[in-house]
Amino acid sequence: MKIKWLGHACFLIEGEKKAIITDPYNEDLPYRAPDLPAEVVLVSHEHFDHNAVERVGGDPVVVRGVGKHRAAGINFNGLGSFHDKAQGAERGPNTIFSFQLEGMNLVHLGDLGHLLTDEQVGGLSAVEVMFIPVGGHFTIGPDDAMQVIERFPGLKVVFPMHYKTDRLGENFPIAPVDNFIHKVRPVKQIGSSEVTFTREGLPMQREVWVLNYA
């Protein structure tokens, strides 16, 4: 499997024959365009920095919302959650997507804005690779992110996302990744925007893998 971080909550996740793009952003975010070809696009919620599906290359199937979905031969499960701590009253709903690719169980938390309930944890218990927001303000921040990952003993790889980088500028109100990685060990700085690994190559114990944006 190859995972490439384009920026914000947008990743290209490639299996042997399928490619998935998560939460593509529009031109208002100063990262490279998420225009790589994919078979599937996942949209966690309908904000401009997560739903710009028209920018993705190819002719992808767009997967949105709660429930079971099948696209490009892959089963996706959308789990309901919220973009805030007020049951969605401030920023609306958010969909957490879980799916299996190359024999690994992946979870993309979207713009999760609260700690997970016991029921939500149970629905995601098989997760091995997790994409989690850590920047705060619009989503959970470093402390809540730590509490979330601690609830999954089988978790092997954590990819932090939705945090401030130099591309976003000083006025963008989210925190940098350092605020999260100072709280967790071990941390692996990949030194690239992408990483390739297999199920057999997953670490024995949980690691945080930090990618550069593309």
mmCIF file of C-alpha atoms in Angstrom:
data_model
loop_
_atom_site.group_PDB
_atom_site.id
_atom_site.type_symbol
_atom_site.label_atom_id
_atom_site.label_comp_id
_atom_site.label_asym_id
_atom_site.label_seq_id
_atom_site.Cartn_x
_atom_site.Cartn_y
_atom_site.Cartn_z
ATOM 1 C CA MET A 1 0.000 0.000 0.000
ATOM 2 C CA LYS A 2 1.145 3.531 -0.758
ATOM 3 C CA ILE A 3 -0.156 6.535 1.176
ATOM 4 C CA LYS A 4 0.527 10.070 -0.016
ATOM 5 C CA TRP A 5 -0.473 13.165 1.952
ATOM 6 C CA LEU A 6 -1.631 16.005 -0.262
ATOM 7 C CA GLY A 7 -2.431 18.297 2.674
ATOM 8 C CA HIS A 8 -5.106 18.939 5.296
ATOM 9 C CA ALA A 9 -7.279 15.765 5.516
ATOM 10 C CA CYS A 10 -6.612 14.711 1.927
ATOM 11 C CA PHE A 11 -4.681 11.511 1.252
ATOM 12 C CA LEU A 12 -4.141 9.341 -1.781
ATOM 13 C CA ILE A 13 -4.392 5.736 -0.594
ATOM 14 C CA GLU A 14 -3.295 3.223 -3.228
ATOM 15 C CA GLY A 15 -3.701 -0.517 -3.160
ATOM 16 C CA GLU A 16 -2.421 -2.834 -5.854
ATOM 17 C CA LYS A 17 -5.196 -1.925 -8.312
ATOM 18 C CA LYS A 18 -7.338 0.732 -6.589
ATOM 19 C CA ALA A 19 -6.794 4.326 -5.509
ATOM 20 C CA ILE A 20 -8.836 6.264 -2.941
ATOM 21 C CA ILE A 21 -8.693 9.999 -2.253
ATOM 22 C CA THR A 22 -10.039 11.347 1.026
ATOM 23 C CA ASP A 23 -11.563 14.786 1.649
ATOM 24 C CA PRO A 24 -10.292 16.794 -1.353
ATOM 25 C CA TYR A 25 -10.112 20.572 -0.778
ATOM 26 C CA ASN A 26 -10.887 23.446 -3.129
ATOM 27 C CA GLU A 27 -8.604 26.237 -4.371
ATOM 28 C CA ASP A 28 -8.892 28.192 -1.124
ATOM 29 C CA LEU A 29 -6.344 25.900 0.512
ATOM 30 C CA PRO A 30 -2.818 26.563 -0.784
ATOM 31 C CA TYR A 31 -1.748 22.942 -1.205
ATOM 32 C CA ARG A 32 -1.254 21.281 -4.569
ATOM 33 C CA ALA A 33 -4.489 20.420 -6.354
ATOM 34 C CA PRO A 34 -5.851 16.992 -5.333
ATOM 35 C CA ASP A 35 -6.104 16.112 -9.031
ATOM 36 C CA LEU A 36 -4.542 12.662 -8.986
ATOM 37 C CA PRO A 37 -6.680 9.912 -10.543
ATOM 38 C CA ALA A 38 -8.694 7.703 -8.215
ATOM 39 C CA GLU A 39 -11.440 5.112 -8.326
ATOM 40 C CA VAL A 40 -13.093 6.330 -5.109
ATOM 41 C CA VAL A 41 -13.399 9.665 -3.304
ATOM 42 C CA LEU A 42 -14.457 9.751 0.347
ATOM 43 C CA VAL A 43 -16.179 12.895 1.645
ATOM 44 C CA SER A 44 -16.493 13.152 5.413
ATOM 45 C CA HIS A 45 -18.622 16.315 5.367
ATOM 46 C CA GLU A 46 -19.751 19.141 3.121
ATOM 47 C CA HIS A 47 -17.223 21.890 3.814
ATOM 48 C CA PHE A 48 -15.163 23.458 1.016
ATOM 49 C CA ASP A 49 -11.898 22.069 2.334
ATOM 50 C CA HIS A 50 -13.187 18.482 2.274
ATOM 51 C CA ASN A 51 -15.707 18.054 -0.563
ATOM 52 C CA ALA A 52 -14.110 19.369 -3.783
ATOM 53 C CA VAL A 53 -14.692 16.098 -5.633
ATOM 54 C CA GLU A 54 -14.622 17.835 -9.019
ATOM 55 C CA ARG A 55 -10.868 18.359 -8.637
ATOM 56 C CA VAL A 56 -10.042 14.649 -8.432
ATOM 57 C CA GLY A 57 -8.789 12.988 -11.593
ATOM 58 C CA GLY A 58 -10.303 10.015 -13.388
ATOM 59 C CA ASP A 59 -13.975 9.134 -13.010
ATOM 60 C CA PRO A 60 -14.226 8.247 -9.329
ATOM 61 C CA VAL A 61 -17.231 7.015 -7.387
ATOM 62 C CA VAL A 62 -18.014 9.499 -4.617
ATOM 63 C CA VAL A 63 -18.849 7.969 -1.226
ATOM 64 C CA ARG A 64 -20.682 10.116 1.298
ATOM 65 C CA GLY A 65 -22.681 9.620 4.445
ATOM 66 C CA VAL A 66 -23.534 7.096 7.102
ATOM 67 C CA GLY A 67 -24.066 3.444 6.267
ATOM 68 C CA LYS A 68 -22.551 0.682 4.168
ATOM 69 C CA HIS A 69 -21.218 1.537 0.729
ATOM 70 C CA ARG A 70 -19.504 -0.484 -1.973
ATOM 71 C CA ALA A 71 -17.359 1.204 -4.594
ATOM 72 C CA ALA A 72 -14.652 -0.150 -6.903
ATOM 73 C CA GLY A 73 -14.997 -3.534 -5.213
ATOM 74 C CA ILE A 74 -14.230 -2.107 -1.748
ATOM 75 C CA ASN A 75 -16.627 -2.084 1.200
ATOM 76 C CA PHE A 76 -16.804 1.193 3.118
ATOM 77 C CA ASN A 77 -18.654 1.763 6.368
ATOM 78 C CA GLY A 78 -19.691 5.306 7.236
ATOM 79 C CA LEU A 79 -20.097 5.904 10.954
ATOM 80 C CA GLY A 80 -21.972 8.981 12.123
ATOM 81 C CA SER A 81 -20.212 11.546 14.291
ATOM 82 C CA PHE A 82 -20.041 15.328 14.691
ATOM 83 C CA HIS A 83 -17.774 18.167 13.672
ATOM 84 C CA ASP A 84 -17.986 19.691 17.152
ATOM 85 C CA LYS A 85 -18.738 18.922 20.788
ATOM 86 C CA ALA A 86 -22.316 20.208 20.521
ATOM 87 C CA GLN A 87 -23.942 17.319 18.627
ATOM 88 C CA GLY A 88 -23.330 19.113 15.332
ATOM 89 C CA ALA A 89 -25.015 22.377 16.373
ATOM 90 C CA GLU A 90 -21.885 24.394 15.563
ATOM 91 C CA ARG A 91 -20.359 22.734 12.492
ATOM 92 C CA GLY A 92 -22.693 19.918 11.508
ATOM 93 C CA PRO A 93 -22.251 16.183 11.021
ATOM 94 C CA ASN A 94 -19.095 14.271 10.182
ATOM 95 C CA THR A 95 -18.718 10.787 8.743
ATOM 96 C CA ILE A 96 -15.953 8.442 9.878
ATOM 97 C CA PHE A 97 -15.044 5.934 7.165
ATOM 98 C CA SER A 98 -13.625 2.485 7.827
ATOM 99 C CA PHE A 99 -12.546 0.071 5.089
ATOM 100 C CA GLN A 100 -10.101 -2.681 4.284
ATOM 101 C CA LEU A 101 -7.391 -2.448 1.636
ATOM 102 C CA GLU A 102 -4.478 -4.794 1.013
ATOM 103 C CA GLY A 103 -5.546 -6.813 4.035
ATOM 104 C CA MET A 104 -5.276 -3.822 6.403
ATOM 105 C CA ASN A 105 -8.082 -2.112 8.304
ATOM 106 C CA LEU A 106 -8.082 1.655 7.815
ATOM 107 C CA VAL A 107 -10.091 4.438 9.453
ATOM 108 C CA HIS A 108 -10.286 8.075 8.319
ATOM 109 C CA LEU A 109 -11.842 10.199 11.056
ATOM 110 C CA GLY A 110 -12.606 13.231 8.877
ATOM 111 C CA ASP A 111 -13.134 16.393 10.915
ATOM 112 C CA LEU A 112 -13.986 14.634 14.140
ATOM 113 C CA GLY A 113 -14.830 17.253 16.761
ATOM 114 C CA HIS A 114 -15.364 15.194 19.925
ATOM 115 C CA LEU A 115 -14.192 12.142 21.820
ATOM 116 C CA LEU A 116 -15.591 8.855 20.580
ATOM 117 C CA THR A 117 -18.420 7.103 22.365
ATOM 118 C CA ASP A 118 -18.129 3.482 23.472
ATOM 119 C CA GLU A 119 -20.418 2.517 20.601
ATOM 120 C CA GLN A 120 -18.250 4.322 18.054
ATOM 121 C CA VAL A 121 -15.104 2.731 19.454
ATOM 122 C CA GLY A 122 -16.751 -0.674 19.156
ATOM 123 C CA GLY A 123 -17.606 -0.007 15.522
ATOM 124 C CA LEU A 124 -13.982 0.852 14.744
ATOM 125 C CA SER A 125 -12.272 -1.726 16.938
ATOM 126 C CA ALA A 126 -10.500 -3.516 14.067
ATOM 127 C CA VAL A 127 -8.559 -0.405 13.020
ATOM 128 C CA GLU A 128 -4.846 -0.826 12.330
ATOM 129 C CA VAL A 129 -4.129 2.364 10.343
ATOM 130 C CA MET A 130 -5.798 5.613 11.433
ATOM 131 C CA PHE A 131 -5.915 9.116 9.945
ATOM 132 C CA ILE A 132 -6.699 11.534 12.777
ATOM 133 C CA PRO A 133 -7.102 15.327 12.995
ATOM 134 C CA VAL A 134 -4.855 16.906 15.619
ATOM 135 C CA GLY A 135 -4.886 20.655 14.943
ATOM 136 C CA GLY A 136 -7.783 21.661 17.165
ATOM 137 C CA HIS A 137 -10.137 24.644 16.797
ATOM 138 C CA PHE A 138 -12.267 23.045 14.045
ATOM 139 C CA THR A 139 -11.553 19.469 15.179
ATOM 140 C CA ILE A 140 -10.180 17.606 18.149
ATOM 141 C CA GLY A 141 -6.782 18.837 19.265
ATOM 142 C CA PRO A 142 -3.679 17.072 20.579
ATOM 143 C CA ASP A 143 -5.066 16.048 23.977
ATOM 144 C CA ASP A 144 -8.322 14.640 22.620
ATOM 145 C CA ALA A 145 -6.464 12.949 19.772
ATOM 146 C CA MET A 146 -4.297 11.185 22.329
ATOM 147 C CA GLN A 147 -7.396 9.989 24.177
ATOM 148 C CA VAL A 148 -8.878 8.673 20.931
ATOM 149 C CA ILE A 149 -5.878 6.617 19.855
ATOM 150 C CA GLU A 150 -5.409 5.179 23.338
ATOM 151 C CA ARG A 151 -8.771 3.445 23.005
ATOM 152 C CA PHE A 152 -7.559 1.187 20.179
ATOM 153 C CA PRO A 153 -5.039 -1.380 21.434
ATOM 154 C CA GLY A 154 -4.684 -2.954 17.987
ATOM 155 C CA LEU A 155 -3.700 0.303 16.311
ATOM 156 C CA LYS A 156 -0.359 0.091 14.474
ATOM 157 C CA VAL A 157 0.073 3.315 12.476
ATOM 158 C CA VAL A 158 -1.331 6.799 13.147
ATOM 159 C CA PHE A 159 -1.185 9.490 10.459
ATOM 160 C CA PRO A 160 -1.850 12.944 11.964
ATOM 161 C CA MET A 161 -3.703 15.380 9.691
ATOM 162 C CA HIS A 162 -5.587 18.686 9.648
ATOM 163 C CA TYR A 163 -2.863 20.699 11.360
ATOM 164 C CA LYS A 164 -1.079 23.944 10.569
ATOM 165 C CA THR A 165 1.797 23.957 8.097
ATOM 166 C CA ASP A 166 3.781 26.809 6.577
ATOM 167 C CA ARG A 167 1.414 26.731 3.598
ATOM 168 C CA LEU A 168 -1.564 27.804 5.699
ATOM 169 C CA GLY A 169 -0.033 30.974 7.143
ATOM 170 C CA GLU A 170 -0.025 32.472 10.609
ATOM 171 C CA ASN A 171 -3.712 33.376 10.720
ATOM 172 C CA PHE A 172 -5.113 29.914 10.063
ATOM 173 C CA PRO A 173 -6.433 28.970 13.538
ATOM 174 C CA ILE A 174 -5.177 25.415 13.972
ATOM 175 C CA ALA A 175 -2.098 24.134 15.785
ATOM 176 C CA PRO A 176 1.013 22.561 14.230
ATOM 177 C CA VAL A 177 1.698 18.853 14.413
ATOM 178 C CA ASP A 178 4.418 19.383 17.035
ATOM 179 C CA ASN A 179 1.726 19.967 19.652
ATOM 180 C CA PHE A 180 0.576 16.389 19.092
ATOM 181 C CA ILE A 181 3.829 14.533 18.510
ATOM 182 C CA HIS A 182 5.335 15.954 21.704
ATOM 183 C CA LYS A 183 2.729 13.922 23.574
ATOM 184 C CA VAL A 184 3.170 10.527 21.900
ATOM 185 C CA ARG A 185 5.938 8.013 21.264
ATOM 186 C CA PRO A 186 7.354 6.679 19.095
ATOM 187 C CA VAL A 187 7.180 9.141 16.216
ATOM 188 C CA LYS A 188 8.592 8.376 12.775
ATOM 189 C CA GLN A 189 9.355 11.353 10.542
ATOM 190 C CA ILE A 190 8.961 9.880 7.053
ATOM 191 C CA GLY A 191 10.780 12.775 5.364
ATOM 192 C CA SER A 192 8.559 12.517 2.284
ATOM 193 C CA SER A 193 4.946 13.060 1.271
ATOM 194 C CA GLU A 194 4.440 9.330 0.756
ATOM 195 C CA VAL A 195 5.194 5.982 2.318
ATOM 196 C CA THR A 196 4.806 2.421 1.071
ATOM 197 C CA PHE A 197 4.271 -0.573 3.351
ATOM 198 C CA THR A 198 2.630 -3.984 3.579
ATOM 199 C CA ARG A 199 0.622 -5.693 6.264
ATOM 200 C CA GLU A 200 3.704 -7.704 7.169
ATOM 201 C CA GLY A 201 5.628 -4.457 7.512
ATOM 202 C CA LEU A 202 3.303 -2.902 10.069
ATOM 203 C CA PRO A 203 5.044 -2.125 13.363
ATOM 204 C CA MET A 204 4.471 -4.461 16.292
ATOM 205 C CA GLN A 205 3.445 -1.544 18.517
ATOM 206 C CA ARG A 206 1.705 1.716 17.643
ATOM 207 C CA GLU A 207 3.765 4.354 15.853
ATOM 208 C CA VAL A 208 2.921 7.857 14.654
ATOM 209 C CA TRP A 209 4.080 8.440 11.070
ATOM 210 C CA VAL A 210 4.422 12.092 10.038
ATOM 211 C CA LEU A 211 4.368 12.849 6.325
ATOM 212 C CA ASN A 212 5.347 16.022 4.507
ATOM 213 C CA TYR A 213 2.676 17.548 2.289
ATOM 214 C CA ALA A 214 3.075 16.891 -1.415
#
